[in-house]
Coordinates of C-alpha atoms in Angstrom, one line a residue:
X23 CA 57.6 157.7 76.0
X24 CA 54.1 158.9 75.2
X25 CA 52.4 156.7 72.5
X26 CA 48.9 157.9 72.8
X27 CA 47.9 161.1 70.7
X28 CA 44.7 163.2 72.3
X29 CA 43.6 165.5 70.2
X30 CA 43.4 165.5 66.3
X31 CA 41.6 167.2 63.2
X32 CA 40.3 165.3 60.6
X33 CA 38.7 166.2 57.5
X34 CA 35.4 166.2 59.4
X35 CA 36.1 169.0 60.8
X36 CA 36.2 173.0 59.1
X37 CA 39.3 173.2 59.6
X38 CA 41.3 170.4 58.1
X39 CA 42.1 168.3 54.9
X40 CA 43.1 165.3 56.5
X41 CA 41.4 162.2 56.0
X42 CA 40.1 159.6 58.9
X43 CA 42.8 156.2 57.5
X44 CA 46.1 158.2 56.5
X45 CA 45.0 159.8 59.6
X46 CA 45.7 156.3 60.9
X47 CA 48.5 154.8 59.0
X48 CA 51.2 157.4 60.3
X49 CA 49.7 157.4 63.6
X50 CA 51.2 153.0 62.6
X51 CA 53.9 154.3 61.0
X52 CA 55.5 156.4 64.1
X53 CA 54.5 154.0 67.5
X54 CA 51.3 155.7 68.9
X55 CA 49.7 152.3 69.7
X56 CA 46.1 154.5 70.6
X57 CA 44.4 157.7 69.2
X58 CA 41.2 159.0 69.7
X59 CA 40.1 161.6 66.5
X60 CA 38.4 165.4 68.6
X61 CA 36.7 166.7 65.2
X62 CA 35.2 170.1 66.8
X63 CA 31.4 170.2 68.0
X64 CA 30.6 173.7 67.7
X65 CA 27.9 176.6 68.2
X66 CA 30.0 179.6 67.3
X67 CA 28.1 181.0 65.6
X68 CA 24.5 183.3 66.7
X69 CA 21.4 180.9 65.8
X70 CA 22.6 179.4 68.9
X71 CA 21.1 176.0 67.5
X72 CA 23.9 172.1 67.4
X73 CA 25.4 172.2 64.5
X74 CA 29.0 169.8 64.0
X75 CA 28.8 170.4 60.4
X76 CA 29.6 166.7 61.1
X77 CA 26.9 163.6 59.6
X78 CA 27.6 161.6 62.9
X79 CA 26.7 158.6 61.1
X80 CA 28.8 158.8 58.9
X81 CA 31.4 159.1 61.1
X82 CA 31.2 156.8 63.7
X83 CA 30.9 154.5 60.9
X84 CA 34.1 155.2 59.9
X85 CA 35.8 155.0 62.9
X86 CA 34.2 151.4 63.9
X87 CA 34.8 150.5 60.4
X88 CA 39.4 151.6 61.2
X89 CA 38.8 150.0 63.7
X90 CA 38.9 146.0 62.8
X91 CA 41.3 147.4 59.2
X92 CA 43.8 148.0 62.3
X93 CA 42.4 146.6 65.3
X94 CA 45.8 144.3 65.9
X95 CA 48.4 147.9 65.3
X96 CA 46.7 150.5 67.1
X97 CA 44.2 151.4 69.1
X98 CA 41.2 154.4 67.7
X99 CA 38.8 155.9 69.3
X100 CA 35.6 158.4 69.2
X101 CA 36.3 162.1 70.0
X102 CA 34.6 165.9 70.4
X103 CA 36.2 168.7 70.7
X104 CA 33.4 171.3 71.9
X105 CA 32.9 174.3 72.6
X106 CA 31.2 175.7 75.7
X107 CA 28.7 177.5 76.1
X108 CA 26.3 177.9 78.3
X109 CA 23.6 179.0 77.2
X110 CA 23.0 176.1 74.9
X111 CA 24.4 173.2 78.1
X112 CA 21.0 170.9 78.0
X113 CA 21.1 171.0 73.5
X114 CA 25.1 169.8 74.3
X115 CA 24.5 167.2 76.5
X116 CA 21.7 165.7 75.0
X117 CA 23.7 165.4 71.1
X118 CA 26.3 163.7 73.3
X119 CA 24.6 161.4 74.6
X120 CA 23.1 160.2 71.3
X121 CA 26.3 158.3 70.4
X122 CA 29.4 156.1 72.6
X123 CA 31.9 159.2 73.0
X124 CA 34.3 157.8 74.4
X125 CA 36.5 160.9 75.2
X126 CA 35.9 165.0 75.1
X127 CA 37.5 167.3 74.9
X128 CA 35.7 170.8 76.6
X129 CA 37.4 173.9 74.8
X130 CA 36.6 177.9 74.8
X131 CA 37.4 178.7 71.5
X132 CA 34.0 181.9 71.5
X133 CA 31.9 184.4 73.4
X134 CA 28.6 184.1 73.0
X135 CA 28.9 182.9 70.2
X136 CA 31.9 185.3 69.3
X137 CA 35.5 183.8 68.1
X138 CA 37.7 184.5 69.9
X139 CA 40.2 184.2 66.7
X140 CA 38.3 186.9 64.9
X141 CA 40.3 189.3 64.7
X142 CA 37.7 192.4 66.7
X143 CA 37.3 190.1 69.3
X144 CA 39.8 192.3 71.0
X145 CA 38.5 195.3 69.8
X146 CA 39.0 198.1 72.4
X147 CA 40.2 195.9 74.8
X148 CA 43.5 196.2 77.3
X149 CA 45.6 192.6 76.3
X150 CA 44.7 192.1 80.5
X151 CA 41.7 192.9 79.8
X152 CA 40.9 190.7 77.4
X153 CA 43.0 187.9 78.9
X154 CA 40.7 188.4 82.6
X155 CA 37.7 188.6 79.9
X156 CA 38.2 185.4 78.7
X157 CA 39.2 183.3 82.2
X158 CA 36.3 184.3 84.2
X159 CA 34.6 183.1 81.1
X160 CA 35.7 180.1 80.8
X161 CA 34.8 180.1 85.0
X162 CA 31.6 180.7 84.0
X163 CA 31.7 177.8 81.6
X164 CA 33.9 175.3 83.3
X165 CA 31.3 176.0 86.6
X166 CA 28.3 173.8 84.2
X167 CA 27.7 170.6 84.4
X168 CA 29.1 170.9 80.3
X169 CA 29.9 166.7 80.0
X170 CA 33.2 166.6 79.0
X171 CA 36.8 165.3 80.0
X172 CA 39.3 167.8 80.1
X173 CA 39.6 170.8 79.2
X174 CA 41.7 171.8 76.2
X175 CA 45.1 173.9 75.7
X176 CA 43.9 175.8 78.9
X177 CA 45.5 179.4 77.5
X178 CA 44.8 178.9 74.3
X179 CA 43.6 183.5 74.8
X180 CA 47.7 184.1 74.6
X181 CA 47.9 183.2 70.9
X182 CA 44.9 185.5 69.9
X183 CA 44.1 189.7 69.8
X184 CA 46.2 191.5 67.8
X185 CA 48.6 192.1 70.7
X186 CA 52.3 193.0 69.6
X187 CA 53.8 190.0 71.6
X188 CA 52.1 186.3 73.3
X189 CA 52.9 187.2 77.0
X190 CA 49.8 186.1 79.7
X191 CA 51.3 187.8 83.5
X192 CA 50.7 185.3 86.0
X193 CA 50.3 187.9 88.8
X194 CA 47.2 189.1 87.4
X195 CA 45.4 186.5 85.8
X196 CA 46.6 183.7 88.5
X197 CA 43.5 183.8 90.9
X198 CA 41.2 183.6 87.8
X199 CA 43.3 180.6 86.2
X200 CA 44.1 178.6 90.4
X201 CA 39.8 179.5 89.6
X202 CA 39.4 177.1 86.6
X203 CA 41.3 174.5 88.0
X204 CA 40.2 173.8 91.4
X205 CA 35.9 174.1 89.8
X206 CA 37.8 170.7 86.9
X207 CA 39.2 169.2 90.3
X208 CA 36.7 168.7 92.1
X209 CA 34.2 168.4 89.3
X210 CA 36.2 165.4 88.7
X211 CA 37.5 166.4 84.8
X212 CA 41.5 167.6 83.9
X213 CA 43.2 169.8 81.4
X214 CA 45.6 168.2 78.8
X215 CA 49.0 169.4 77.5
X216 CA 48.3 170.6 74.0
X217 CA 51.7 171.0 71.9
X218 CA 50.1 172.8 68.9
X219 CA 50.9 176.6 71.3
X220 CA 55.5 174.4 69.9
X221 CA 54.3 175.1 66.3
X222 CA 52.4 178.8 67.1
X223 CA 56.0 179.6 68.3
X224 CA 54.6 181.1 71.5
X225 CA 58.3 179.1 72.7
X226 CA 56.2 176.7 75.5
X227 CA 53.2 174.1 75.2
X228 CA 49.5 175.0 75.9
X229 CA 49.1 175.5 79.3
X230 CA 52.3 176.6 79.9
X231 CA 54.0 175.2 82.9
X232 CA 53.7 176.9 85.8
X233 CA 49.2 176.1 84.9
X234 CA 50.6 172.3 84.7
X235 CA 52.4 172.7 87.9
X236 CA 49.9 174.3 90.0
X237 CA 47.0 172.1 88.5
X238 CA 49.3 169.3 90.0
X239 CA 50.3 171.4 93.2
X240 CA 46.7 172.0 93.9
X241 CA 45.9 167.6 93.3
X242 CA 44.5 167.5 90.1
X243 CA 46.0 164.5 88.1
X244 CA 44.5 163.7 84.9
X245 CA 46.4 165.4 81.7
X246 CA 46.1 164.3 78.4
X247 CA 48.0 164.4 75.8
X248 CA 47.7 165.3 72.2
X249 CA 49.7 166.9 69.2
X250 CA 46.0 169.3 68.0
X251 CA 47.5 168.1 64.6
X252 CA 44.9 169.0 62.3
X253 CA 47.3 167.6 59.2
X254 CA 49.3 164.1 60.0
X255 CA 52.4 165.9 59.8
X256 CA 52.0 167.0 62.9
X257 CA 50.7 163.7 64.5
X258 CA 53.0 163.6 68.3
X259 CA 54.8 166.7 67.4
X260 CA 57.1 167.8 70.1
X261 CA 55.7 165.0 72.1
X262 CA 59.7 164.5 73.8
X263 CA 58.5 168.0 75.3
X264 CA 55.5 167.3 76.8
X265 CA 57.6 163.8 78.6
X266 CA 59.7 166.4 79.8
X267 CA 57.5 169.0 80.8
X268 CA 55.1 166.2 83.0
X269 CA 58.5 164.8 84.9
X270 CA 59.5 168.1 84.8
X271 CA 56.4 169.1 87.6
X272 CA 56.4 165.9 89.3
X273 CA 53.2 163.7 87.9
X274 CA 53.1 160.2 87.8
X275 CA 51.2 159.5 85.5
X276 CA 49.4 160.3 82.4
X277 CA 45.7 159.4 81.3
X278 CA 44.1 157.2 78.8
X279 CA 40.9 157.3 78.7
X280 CA 38.3 154.4 78.3
X281 CA 34.2 155.0 77.8
X282 CA 34.9 158.8 79.4
X283 CA 36.3 157.4 82.2
X284 CA 40.1 157.7 83.2
X285 CA 42.9 155.4 83.0
X286 CA 45.7 156.1 84.5
X287 CA 49.2 155.6 82.6
X288 CA 52.6 155.4 85.0
X289 CA 55.8 157.8 83.4
X290 CA 58.7 156.0 82.9

């Protein structure tokens, strides 16, 4: 089974209260052998400056301490989840280069600094129009030269918009999604299976299986598995389902990372 969780948040993120050490202890208790802390490094407001809300010197220092204390039991990596905002591409990459990251998730959380999760972000748009806006923005973002490892929860948008259903019409959006996936593959970047979709009662992981199968059929190989846990009780949650999805799509491997380079782990 999968013993690596590549997406989690701690009290260093604005949306979590969990202490790093508690996450490490819980990860060991449930049998994980490798974890990556991927706290938010995001710019989703209009002042156009890097504002991570994280003291990264303290952050890296705490991870270094935990690696020494628990290194015999678990491998702990330094990661981040960034918001892909094209207008500050250089500033974001320059900031990331300051620290020795092992793994970075690039996510589509905001459109021109306006958070997709805000209630008024879809105002005046039909569901398909709103999702089209998201995927067109995604194409623009992934074609830039951001330094990231995998694109996070590619169909994240289906959680939001205030619509009665959470249905993604693939007939309408297929070509947009295909272009995102092809761009990622051409740039040597991967995607994640994010099991939070199940916790949000969407009925499937992010991305839905049809998108994951499309990625595989296009030649994509780099897939990480992450719980997107914001509390320790959600660590590695529904990884058995993620494992089955990988196998059903025909993947023979999932990915870990070492110093921003993918390492492939065989699926038994």
